[in-house]
Coordinates of C-alpha atoms and ligand atoms in Angstrom, one line a residue:
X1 CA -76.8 -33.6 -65.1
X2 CA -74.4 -34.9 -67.9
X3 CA -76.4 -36.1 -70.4
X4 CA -78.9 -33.1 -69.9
X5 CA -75.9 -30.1 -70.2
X6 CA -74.7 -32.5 -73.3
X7 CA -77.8 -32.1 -75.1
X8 CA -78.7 -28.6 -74.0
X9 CA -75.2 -27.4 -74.8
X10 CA -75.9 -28.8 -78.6
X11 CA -79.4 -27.6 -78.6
X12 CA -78.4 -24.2 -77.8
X13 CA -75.6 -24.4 -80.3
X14 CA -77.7 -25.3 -83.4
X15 CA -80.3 -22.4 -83.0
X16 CA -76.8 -19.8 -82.5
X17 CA -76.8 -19.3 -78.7
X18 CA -73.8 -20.9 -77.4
X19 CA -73.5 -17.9 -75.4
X20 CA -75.6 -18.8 -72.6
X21 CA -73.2 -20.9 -71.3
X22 CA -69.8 -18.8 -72.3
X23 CA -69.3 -18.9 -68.6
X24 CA -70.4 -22.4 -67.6
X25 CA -67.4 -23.8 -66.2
X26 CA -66.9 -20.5 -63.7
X27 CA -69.7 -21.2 -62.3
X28 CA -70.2 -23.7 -59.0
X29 CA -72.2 -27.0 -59.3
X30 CA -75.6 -25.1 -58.0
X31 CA -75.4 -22.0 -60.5
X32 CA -74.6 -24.3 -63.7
X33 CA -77.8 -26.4 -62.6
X34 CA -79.8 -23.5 -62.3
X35 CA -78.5 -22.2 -65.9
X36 CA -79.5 -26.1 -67.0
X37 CA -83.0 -25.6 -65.4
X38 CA -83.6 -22.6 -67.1
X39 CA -82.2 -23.5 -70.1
X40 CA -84.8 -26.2 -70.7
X41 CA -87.6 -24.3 -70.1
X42 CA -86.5 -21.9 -73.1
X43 CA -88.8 -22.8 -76.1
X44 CA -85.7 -21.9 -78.6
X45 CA -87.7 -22.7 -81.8
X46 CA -90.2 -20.4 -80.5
X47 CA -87.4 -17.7 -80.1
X48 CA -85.8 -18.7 -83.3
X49 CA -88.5 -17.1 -85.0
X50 CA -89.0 -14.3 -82.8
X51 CA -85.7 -13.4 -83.7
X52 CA -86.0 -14.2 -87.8
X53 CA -89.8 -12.0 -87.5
X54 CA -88.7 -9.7 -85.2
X55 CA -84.8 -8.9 -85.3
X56 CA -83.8 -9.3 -88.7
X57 CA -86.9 -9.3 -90.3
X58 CA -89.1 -6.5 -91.8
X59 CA -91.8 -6.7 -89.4
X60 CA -94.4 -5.1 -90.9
X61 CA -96.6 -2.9 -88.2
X62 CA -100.1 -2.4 -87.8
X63 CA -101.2 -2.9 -91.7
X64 CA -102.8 -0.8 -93.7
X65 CA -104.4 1.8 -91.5
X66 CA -106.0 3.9 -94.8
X67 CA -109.0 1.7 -94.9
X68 CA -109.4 1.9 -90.7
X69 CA -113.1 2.6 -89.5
X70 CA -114.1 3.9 -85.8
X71 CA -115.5 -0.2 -84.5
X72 CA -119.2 0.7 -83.2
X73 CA -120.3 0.2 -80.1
X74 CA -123.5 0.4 -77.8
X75 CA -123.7 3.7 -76.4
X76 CA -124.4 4.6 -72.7
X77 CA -127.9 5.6 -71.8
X78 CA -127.2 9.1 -71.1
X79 CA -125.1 9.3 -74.0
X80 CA -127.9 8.1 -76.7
X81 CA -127.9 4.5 -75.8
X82 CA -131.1 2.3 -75.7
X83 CA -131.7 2.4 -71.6
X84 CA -134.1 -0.3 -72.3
X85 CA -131.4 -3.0 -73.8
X86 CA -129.3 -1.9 -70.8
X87 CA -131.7 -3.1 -68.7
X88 CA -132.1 -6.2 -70.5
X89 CA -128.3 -6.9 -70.9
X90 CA -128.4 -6.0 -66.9
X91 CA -130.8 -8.5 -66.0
X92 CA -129.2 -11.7 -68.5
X93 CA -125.6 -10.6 -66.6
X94 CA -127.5 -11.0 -63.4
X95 CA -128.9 -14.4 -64.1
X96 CA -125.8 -15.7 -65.5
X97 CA -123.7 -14.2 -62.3
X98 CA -126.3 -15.8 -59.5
X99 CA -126.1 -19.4 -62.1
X100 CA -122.1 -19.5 -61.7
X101 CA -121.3 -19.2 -64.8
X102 CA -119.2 -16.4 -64.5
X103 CA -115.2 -16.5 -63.4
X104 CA -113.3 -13.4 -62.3
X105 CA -109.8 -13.0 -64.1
X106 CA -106.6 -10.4 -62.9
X107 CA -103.6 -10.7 -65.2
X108 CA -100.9 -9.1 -62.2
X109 CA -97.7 -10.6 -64.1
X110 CA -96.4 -7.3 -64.8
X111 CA -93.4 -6.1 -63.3
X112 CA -94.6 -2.8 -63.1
X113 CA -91.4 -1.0 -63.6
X114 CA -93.2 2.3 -64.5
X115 CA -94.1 2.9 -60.7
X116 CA -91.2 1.5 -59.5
X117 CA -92.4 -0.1 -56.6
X118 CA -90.3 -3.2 -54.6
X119 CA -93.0 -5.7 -54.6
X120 CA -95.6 -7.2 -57.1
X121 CA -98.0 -4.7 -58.2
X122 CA -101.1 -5.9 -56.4
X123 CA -99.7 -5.4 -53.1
X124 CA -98.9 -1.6 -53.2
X125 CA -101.3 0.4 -51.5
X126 CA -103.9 2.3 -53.6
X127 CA -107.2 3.6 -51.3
X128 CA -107.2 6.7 -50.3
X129 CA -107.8 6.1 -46.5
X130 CA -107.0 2.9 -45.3
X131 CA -104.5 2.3 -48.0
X132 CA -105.6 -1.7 -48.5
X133 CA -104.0 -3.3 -51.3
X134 CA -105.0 -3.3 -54.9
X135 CA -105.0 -7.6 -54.3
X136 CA -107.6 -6.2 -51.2
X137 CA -109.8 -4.5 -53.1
X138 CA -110.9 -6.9 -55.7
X139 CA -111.1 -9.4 -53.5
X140 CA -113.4 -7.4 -51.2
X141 CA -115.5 -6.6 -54.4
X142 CA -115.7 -10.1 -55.5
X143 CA -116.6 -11.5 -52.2
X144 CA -119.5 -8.5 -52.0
X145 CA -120.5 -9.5 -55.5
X146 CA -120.9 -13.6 -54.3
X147 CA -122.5 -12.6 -51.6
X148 CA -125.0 -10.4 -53.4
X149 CA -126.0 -12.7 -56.1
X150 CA -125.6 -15.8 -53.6
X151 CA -123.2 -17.9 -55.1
X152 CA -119.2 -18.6 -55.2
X153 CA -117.1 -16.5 -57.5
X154 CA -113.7 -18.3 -58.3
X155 CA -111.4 -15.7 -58.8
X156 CA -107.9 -16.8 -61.5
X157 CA -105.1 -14.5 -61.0
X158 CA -102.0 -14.4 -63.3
X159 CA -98.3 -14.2 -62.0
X160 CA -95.2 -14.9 -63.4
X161 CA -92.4 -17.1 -61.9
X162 CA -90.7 -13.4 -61.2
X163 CA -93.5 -12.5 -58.7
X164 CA -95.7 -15.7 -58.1
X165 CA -94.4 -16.9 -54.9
X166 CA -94.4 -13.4 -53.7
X167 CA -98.2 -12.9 -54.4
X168 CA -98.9 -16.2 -53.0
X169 CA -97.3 -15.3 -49.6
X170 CA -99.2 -11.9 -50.0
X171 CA -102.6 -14.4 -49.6
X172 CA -101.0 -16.4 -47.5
X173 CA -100.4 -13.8 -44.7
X174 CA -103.4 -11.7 -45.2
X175 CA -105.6 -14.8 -44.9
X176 CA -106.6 -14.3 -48.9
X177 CA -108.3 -11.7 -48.0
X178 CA -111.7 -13.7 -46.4
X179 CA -111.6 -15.8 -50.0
X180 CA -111.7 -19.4 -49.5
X181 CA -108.6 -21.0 -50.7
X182 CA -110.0 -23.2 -53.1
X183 CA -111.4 -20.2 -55.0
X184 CA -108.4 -18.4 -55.7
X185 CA -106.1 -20.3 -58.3
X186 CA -103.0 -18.2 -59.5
X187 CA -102.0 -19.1 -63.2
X188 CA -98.2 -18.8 -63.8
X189 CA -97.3 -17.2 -67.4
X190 CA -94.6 -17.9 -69.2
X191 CA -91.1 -16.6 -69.5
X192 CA -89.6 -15.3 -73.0
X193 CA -85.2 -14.6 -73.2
X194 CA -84.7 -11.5 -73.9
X195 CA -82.5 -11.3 -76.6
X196 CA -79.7 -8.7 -78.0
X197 CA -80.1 -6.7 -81.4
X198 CA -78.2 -9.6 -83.0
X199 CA -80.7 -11.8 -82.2
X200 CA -78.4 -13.4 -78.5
X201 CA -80.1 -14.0 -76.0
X202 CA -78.8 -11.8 -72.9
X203 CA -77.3 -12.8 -69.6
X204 CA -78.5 -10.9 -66.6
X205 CA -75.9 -12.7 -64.3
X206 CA -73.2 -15.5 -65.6
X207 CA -75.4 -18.4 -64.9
X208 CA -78.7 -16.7 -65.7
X209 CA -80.7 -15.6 -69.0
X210 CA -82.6 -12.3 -68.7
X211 CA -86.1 -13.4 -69.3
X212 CA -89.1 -11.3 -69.1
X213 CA -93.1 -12.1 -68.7
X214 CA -94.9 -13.1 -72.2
X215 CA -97.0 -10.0 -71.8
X216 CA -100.8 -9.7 -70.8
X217 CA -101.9 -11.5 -74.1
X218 CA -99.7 -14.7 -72.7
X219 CA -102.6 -15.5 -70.4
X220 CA -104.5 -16.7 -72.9
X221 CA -101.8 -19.8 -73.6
X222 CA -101.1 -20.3 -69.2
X223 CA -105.1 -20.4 -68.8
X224 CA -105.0 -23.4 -71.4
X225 CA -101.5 -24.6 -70.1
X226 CA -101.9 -24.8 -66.5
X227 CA -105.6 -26.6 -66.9
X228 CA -107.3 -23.1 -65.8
X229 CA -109.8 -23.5 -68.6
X230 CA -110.3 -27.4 -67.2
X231 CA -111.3 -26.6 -63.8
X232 CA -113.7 -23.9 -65.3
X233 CA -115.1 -26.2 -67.5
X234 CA -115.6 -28.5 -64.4
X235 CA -117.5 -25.8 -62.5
X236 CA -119.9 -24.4 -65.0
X237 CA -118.0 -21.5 -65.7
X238 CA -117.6 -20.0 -69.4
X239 CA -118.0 -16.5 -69.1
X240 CA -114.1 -15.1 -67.9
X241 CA -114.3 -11.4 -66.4
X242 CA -110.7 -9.7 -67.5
X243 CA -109.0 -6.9 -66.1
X244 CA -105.5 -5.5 -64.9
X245 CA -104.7 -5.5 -61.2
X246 CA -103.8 -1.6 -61.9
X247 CA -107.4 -0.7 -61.8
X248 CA -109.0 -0.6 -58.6
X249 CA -112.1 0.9 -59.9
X250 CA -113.1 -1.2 -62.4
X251 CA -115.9 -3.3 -62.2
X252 CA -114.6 -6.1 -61.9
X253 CA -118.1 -8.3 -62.7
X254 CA -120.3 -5.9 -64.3
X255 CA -123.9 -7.2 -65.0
X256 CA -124.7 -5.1 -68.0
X257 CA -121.6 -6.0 -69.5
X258 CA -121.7 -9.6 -69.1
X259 CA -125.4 -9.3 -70.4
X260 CA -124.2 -8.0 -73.7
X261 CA -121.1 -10.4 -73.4
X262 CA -124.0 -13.3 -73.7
X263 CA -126.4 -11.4 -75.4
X264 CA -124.3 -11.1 -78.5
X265 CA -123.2 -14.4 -78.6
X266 CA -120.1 -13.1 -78.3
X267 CA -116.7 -14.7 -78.0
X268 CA -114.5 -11.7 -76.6
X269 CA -116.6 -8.4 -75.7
X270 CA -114.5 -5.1 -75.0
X271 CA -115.3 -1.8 -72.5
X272 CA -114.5 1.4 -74.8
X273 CA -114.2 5.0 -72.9
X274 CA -114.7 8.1 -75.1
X275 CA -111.0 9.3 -75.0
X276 CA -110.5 12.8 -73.4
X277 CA -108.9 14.3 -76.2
X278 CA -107.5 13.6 -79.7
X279 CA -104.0 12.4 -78.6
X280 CA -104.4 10.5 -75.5
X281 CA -102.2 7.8 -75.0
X282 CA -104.8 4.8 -75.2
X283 CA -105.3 1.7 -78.2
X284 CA -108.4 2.7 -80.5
X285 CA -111.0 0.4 -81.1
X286 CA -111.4 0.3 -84.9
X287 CA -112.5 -2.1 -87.9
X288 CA -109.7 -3.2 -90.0
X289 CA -111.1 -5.4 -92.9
X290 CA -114.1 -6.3 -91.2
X291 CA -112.4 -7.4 -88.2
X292 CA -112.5 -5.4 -84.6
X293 CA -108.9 -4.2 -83.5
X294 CA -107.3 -2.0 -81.4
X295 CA -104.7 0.1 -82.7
X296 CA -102.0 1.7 -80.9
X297 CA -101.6 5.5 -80.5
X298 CA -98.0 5.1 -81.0
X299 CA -99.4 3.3 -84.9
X300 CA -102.2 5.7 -85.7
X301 CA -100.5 9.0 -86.9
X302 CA -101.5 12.0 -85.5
X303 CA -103.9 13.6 -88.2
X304 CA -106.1 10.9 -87.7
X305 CA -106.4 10.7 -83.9
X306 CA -107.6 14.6 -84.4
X307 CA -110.1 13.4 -87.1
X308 CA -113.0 14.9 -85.6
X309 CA -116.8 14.6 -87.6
X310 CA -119.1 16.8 -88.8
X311 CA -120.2 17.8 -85.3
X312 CA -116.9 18.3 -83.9
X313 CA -116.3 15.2 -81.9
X314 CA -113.5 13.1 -82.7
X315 CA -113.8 10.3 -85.1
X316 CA -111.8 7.3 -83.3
X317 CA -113.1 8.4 -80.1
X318 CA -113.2 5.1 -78.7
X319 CA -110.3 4.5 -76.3
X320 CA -109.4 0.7 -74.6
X321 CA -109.5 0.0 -71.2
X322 CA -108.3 -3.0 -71.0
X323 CA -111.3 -4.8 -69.7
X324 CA -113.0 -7.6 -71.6
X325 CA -115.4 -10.5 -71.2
X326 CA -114.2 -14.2 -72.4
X327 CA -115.7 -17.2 -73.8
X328 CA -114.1 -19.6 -72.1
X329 CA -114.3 -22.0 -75.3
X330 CA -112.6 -18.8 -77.0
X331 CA -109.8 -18.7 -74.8
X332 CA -109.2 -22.5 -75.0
X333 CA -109.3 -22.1 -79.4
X334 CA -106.8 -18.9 -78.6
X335 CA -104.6 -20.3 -75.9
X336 CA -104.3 -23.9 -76.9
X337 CA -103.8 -23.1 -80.5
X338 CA -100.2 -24.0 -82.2
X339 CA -100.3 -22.2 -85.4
X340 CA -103.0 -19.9 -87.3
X341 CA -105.0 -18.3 -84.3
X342 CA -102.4 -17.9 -81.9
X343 CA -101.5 -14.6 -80.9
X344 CA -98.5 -12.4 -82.5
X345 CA -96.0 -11.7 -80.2
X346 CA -94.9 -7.6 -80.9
X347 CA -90.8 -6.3 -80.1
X348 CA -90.0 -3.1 -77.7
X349 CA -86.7 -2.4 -77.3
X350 CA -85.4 -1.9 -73.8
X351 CA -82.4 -0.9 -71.1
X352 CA -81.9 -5.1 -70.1
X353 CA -79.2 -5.3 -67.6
X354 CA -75.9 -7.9 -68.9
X355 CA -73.7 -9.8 -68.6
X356 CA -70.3 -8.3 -70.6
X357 CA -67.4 -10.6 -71.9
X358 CA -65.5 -9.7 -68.8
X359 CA -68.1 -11.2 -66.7
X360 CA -69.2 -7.7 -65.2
X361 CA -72.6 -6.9 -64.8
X362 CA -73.8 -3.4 -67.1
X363 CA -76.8 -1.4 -66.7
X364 CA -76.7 -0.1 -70.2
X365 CA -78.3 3.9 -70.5
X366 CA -79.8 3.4 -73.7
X367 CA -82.1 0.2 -75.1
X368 CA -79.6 -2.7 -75.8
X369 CA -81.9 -5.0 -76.5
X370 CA -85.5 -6.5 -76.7
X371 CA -88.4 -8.2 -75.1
X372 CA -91.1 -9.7 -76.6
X373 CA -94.8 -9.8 -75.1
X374 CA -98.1 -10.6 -77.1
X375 CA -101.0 -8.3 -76.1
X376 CA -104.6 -9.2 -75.2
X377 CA -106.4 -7.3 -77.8
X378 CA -105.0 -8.9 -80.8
X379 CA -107.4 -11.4 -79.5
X380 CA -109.9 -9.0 -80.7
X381 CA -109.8 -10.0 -84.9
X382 CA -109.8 -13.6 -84.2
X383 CA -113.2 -13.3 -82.6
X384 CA -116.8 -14.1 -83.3
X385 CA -119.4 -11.4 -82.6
X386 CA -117.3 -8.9 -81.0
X387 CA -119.2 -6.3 -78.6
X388 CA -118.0 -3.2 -77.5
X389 CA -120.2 -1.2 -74.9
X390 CA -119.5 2.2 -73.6
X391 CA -118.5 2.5 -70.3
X392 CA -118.1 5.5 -67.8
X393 CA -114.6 6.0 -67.0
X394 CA -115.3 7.8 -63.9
X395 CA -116.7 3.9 -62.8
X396 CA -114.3 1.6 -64.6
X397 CA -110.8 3.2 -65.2
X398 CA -108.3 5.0 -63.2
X399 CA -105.0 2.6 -63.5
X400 CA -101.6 3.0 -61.3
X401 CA -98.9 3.0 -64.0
X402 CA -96.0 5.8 -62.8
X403 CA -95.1 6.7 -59.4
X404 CA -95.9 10.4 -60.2
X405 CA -98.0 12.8 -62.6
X406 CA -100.8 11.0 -65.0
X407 CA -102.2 7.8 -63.6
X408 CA -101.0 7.8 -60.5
X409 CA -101.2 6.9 -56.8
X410 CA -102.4 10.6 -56.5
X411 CA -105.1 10.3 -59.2
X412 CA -106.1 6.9 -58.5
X413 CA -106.6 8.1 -54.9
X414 CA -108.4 11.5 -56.0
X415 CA -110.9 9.3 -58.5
X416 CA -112.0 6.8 -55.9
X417 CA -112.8 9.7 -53.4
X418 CA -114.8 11.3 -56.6
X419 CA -116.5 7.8 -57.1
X420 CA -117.5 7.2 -53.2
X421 CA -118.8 10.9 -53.5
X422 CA -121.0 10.0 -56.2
X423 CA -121.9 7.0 -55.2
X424 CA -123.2 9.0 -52.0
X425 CA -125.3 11.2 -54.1
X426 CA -126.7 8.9 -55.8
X427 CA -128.3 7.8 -52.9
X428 CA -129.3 11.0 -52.0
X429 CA -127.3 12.4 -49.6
X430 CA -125.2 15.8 -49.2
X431 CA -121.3 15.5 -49.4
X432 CA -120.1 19.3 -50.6
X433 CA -117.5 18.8 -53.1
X434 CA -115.2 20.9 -55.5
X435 CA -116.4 21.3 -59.1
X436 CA -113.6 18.4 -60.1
X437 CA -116.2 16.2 -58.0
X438 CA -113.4 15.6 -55.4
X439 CA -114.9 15.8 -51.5
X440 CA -113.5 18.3 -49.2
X441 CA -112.9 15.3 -46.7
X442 CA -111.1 12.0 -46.8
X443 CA -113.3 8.7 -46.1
X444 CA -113.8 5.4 -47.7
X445 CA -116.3 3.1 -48.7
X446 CA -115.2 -0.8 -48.1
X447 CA -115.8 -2.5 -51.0
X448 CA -117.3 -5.7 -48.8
X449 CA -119.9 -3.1 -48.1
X450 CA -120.5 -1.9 -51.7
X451 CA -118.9 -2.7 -54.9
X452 CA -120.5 -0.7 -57.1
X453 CA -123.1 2.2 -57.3
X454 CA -126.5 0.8 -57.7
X455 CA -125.2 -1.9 -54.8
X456 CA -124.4 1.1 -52.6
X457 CA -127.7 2.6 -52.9
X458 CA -129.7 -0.5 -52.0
X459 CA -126.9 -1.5 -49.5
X460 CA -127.3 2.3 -48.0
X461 CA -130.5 2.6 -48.3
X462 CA -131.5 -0.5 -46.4
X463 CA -129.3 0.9 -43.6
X464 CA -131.5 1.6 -40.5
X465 CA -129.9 4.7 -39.2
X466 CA -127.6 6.4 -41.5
X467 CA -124.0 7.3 -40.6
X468 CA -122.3 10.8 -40.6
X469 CA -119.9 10.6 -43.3
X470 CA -117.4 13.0 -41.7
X471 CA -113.7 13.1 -41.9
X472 CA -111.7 10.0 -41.4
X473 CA -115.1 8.0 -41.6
X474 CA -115.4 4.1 -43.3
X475 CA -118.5 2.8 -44.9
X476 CA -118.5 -0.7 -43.9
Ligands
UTP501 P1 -98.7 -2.9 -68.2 O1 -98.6 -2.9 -69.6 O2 -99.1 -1.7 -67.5 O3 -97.3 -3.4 -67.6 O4 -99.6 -4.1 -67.7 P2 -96.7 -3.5 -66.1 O5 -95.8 -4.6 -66.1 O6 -97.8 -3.6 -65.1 O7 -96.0 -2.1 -65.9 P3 -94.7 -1.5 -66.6 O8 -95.1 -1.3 -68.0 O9 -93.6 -2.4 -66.4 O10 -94.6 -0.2 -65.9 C1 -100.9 -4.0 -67.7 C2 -101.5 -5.2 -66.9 O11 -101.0 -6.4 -67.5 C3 -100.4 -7.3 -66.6 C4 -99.8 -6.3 -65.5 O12 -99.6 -7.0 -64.3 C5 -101.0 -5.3 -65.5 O13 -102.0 -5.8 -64.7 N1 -99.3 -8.0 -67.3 C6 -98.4 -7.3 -68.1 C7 -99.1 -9.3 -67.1 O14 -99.9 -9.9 -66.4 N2 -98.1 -9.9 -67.7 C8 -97.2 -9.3 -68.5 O15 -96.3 -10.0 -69.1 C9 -97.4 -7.9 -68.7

């Protein structure tokens, strides 16, 4: 251990954190080599210039946002689209699905402090009956989608060292789910300190540095890091499905979209939603010299959220979802790359718990310092042949972020009932409903029975008798 704290302690020095181990020698033999273990994981040139770009420099933000354009995108049937390419894109997604090409991909490293639930996210509770997990639910749609299109869909899941071992005893004791083991491979993302607004990195306890998940976008590098990319390379698989374990009603392997995806030739494709009104809280897809990006609504200033056309609808009407479709070659030239392509890291400013000179533990009331996470989409410029299609966000979006109000438990809940009413329409039966949609009765549709509407209607209408759908009642 002496030679290691020697050259850590020097290390740490040079790049002007000697702070981390201000209270090394109060600490007993265990805690100091826990401080020493964590210490060597810290990449401190990559927080050097963190700090130099972030902290003390002029960061600039989003660029020049005069010359933005809305980023096009292939329209839904009903809304205008081409039906007939849909089809097309549906059947290519098909044939790439049932040739195993395609890899299912949950980034679930979040700490989800927004809903403020003890536990990692994918565990809380989100149908509206049965209350199975979020974890439950994709893997009840995945295992319906392998056994549809005959074939084994490996599904990559990303944690961070904060949750990780509690998702993998989540698997553990609920039997993943009816996954085979060996299909389920959780990625572990990295860890960046969180540092003070002089550029120190912070102490949560004496012997340990407040460090926080890399963000969503750090998948990209722990795909590459922890050989994710490898294995999918080994097993044929190059097209990588994307989306947040917040969503339970997304699609999580959508034909059409993957169709497009290949269709395109497209390294990174993009689901869009036509946003509900002129200052919701969601990125716009946009060009920005040529290139595809998603701009934050917190970047774009107001008057140009409202910018509406010459028909009245607004101009950057397309909103992100957070789903996409990877090239796995993409995500290897993204994630593996050094320098040039890699993916900015961006600064928010938060309330991090410290450690004070007195050794006493503060939770601060306002933002003390900051935490630095690089975001998916600013994968988006780097790429060849970006698609965007439309999707319906009735089928694809209804995220848990806050314990209360807007995107919800409640919500979620409320839009799956709506979706399993539709879905029993579609197939032509009666459900009375109010004119929100939502069904005057509670039931559920399992997921292993149907994960997604045109599979419901062939899956319910090969159903010799059909059920009562009454109160209480699960589709399975
Ligand atoms: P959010 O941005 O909603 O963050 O993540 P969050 O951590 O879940 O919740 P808050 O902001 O603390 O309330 C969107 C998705 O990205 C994943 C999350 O798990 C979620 O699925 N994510 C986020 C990661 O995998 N790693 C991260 O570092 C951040």
């Amino acid at each position: 251990m002496e030679s290691t704290k020697t050259a850590l302690l020097r290390s740490f020095a040079l790049a002007g954190q000697s702070n981390v181990f201000q209270f090394f020698d109060q600490l007993d033999v265990s805690d100091q080599e826990c401080l020493l273990s964590q210490a060597e994981t810290v990449d401190l040139a990559e927080v050097n210039s963190l700090v130099e770009e972030h902290v003390f420099g002029d960061h600039s933000g989003p660029g020049n946002l005069t010359s933005l354009e809305p980023a096009p995108y292939q329209a839904r049937p009903e809304n205008g689209g081409d039906a007939s390419k849909w089809e097309v894109a549906s059947a290519a997604g098909a044939a790439a699905i049932r040739a195993g090409r395609v890899a299912a991909f949950s980034v679930a490293g979040g700490q989800g402090t927004r809903l403020g639930y003890n536990g990692p996210k994918g565990t809380y509770p989100v149908t509206p009956l049965t209350g199975k997990s979020l974890f439950q639910v994709f893997a009840e749609k995945i295992t319906r989608t392998s056994e549809r299109f005959k074939v084994n869909i490996p599904w990559f899941i990303l944690t961070s060292e904060i949750n990780n071992d509690a998702i993998i005893s989540a698997f553990e004791e609920s039997n993943f789910f009816g996954l085979s083991r060996d299909s389920v491979h959780f990625i572990v993302q990295g860890l960046v300190p969180a540092v003070d607004f002089k550029g120190k990195m912070i102490l949560s306890e004496k012997g340990k540095i407040a460090m926080t998940p890399d963000g969503h976008g750090g998948s990209l590098r722990a795909l590459v890091r922890s050989g994710a990319t490898k294995i999918m390379r080994e097993k044929g698989i190059d097209v990588v499905s994307y989306f947040q374990i917040d969503n339970p009603i997304v699609q999580c392997i959508d034909p059409a979209f993957i169709g497009f995806h290949l269709i395109g030739n497209s390294e990174l494709s993009s689901k869009m939603v036509q946003k509900e009104y002129a200052l919701e809280k969601v990125g716009h897809f946009c060009v920005q010299n040529g290139n595809n990006v998603v701009v934050e609504y917190s970047d774009m200033p107001e008057a140009m959220q409202k910018e509406v056309n010459a028909d009245g609808s607004l101009r950057f009407n397309g909103g992100s979802v957070a789903i996409h479709i990877f090239d796995r070659d993409y995500i290897e030239r993204i994630g593996g790359s050094t320098e040039g392509s890699k993916l900015p890291f961006h600064r928010a400013d938060k309330k991090i718990p410290y450690v004070n000179e007195l050794g006493a533990i503060i939770h601060p009331e306002v933002p003390n310092g900051v935490k630095f996470e690089m975001f998916v989409f600013d994968a988006l410029p780097m790429a060849r042949n970006p698609v965007i299609i439309e999707a319906a966000r009735e089928d694809d979006f209804s995220p848990v972020k806050n314990a209360t109000g807007i995107d919800s438990p409640k919500t979620c809940k409320e839009d799956q009932l709506r979706m399993f009413a539709r879905w029993l329409k579609a197939a032509g039966e009666y459900i009375q409903t109010d004119d929100s949609g939502l069904p005057m009765i509670t039931f559920e549709i399992s997921h292993l029975f149907a994960a997604d509407e045109s599979d419901f209607i062939s899956q319910w209408g090969a159903l010799d008798s059909k059920p009562e759908i009454t109160d209480g009642f699960i589709i399975e």
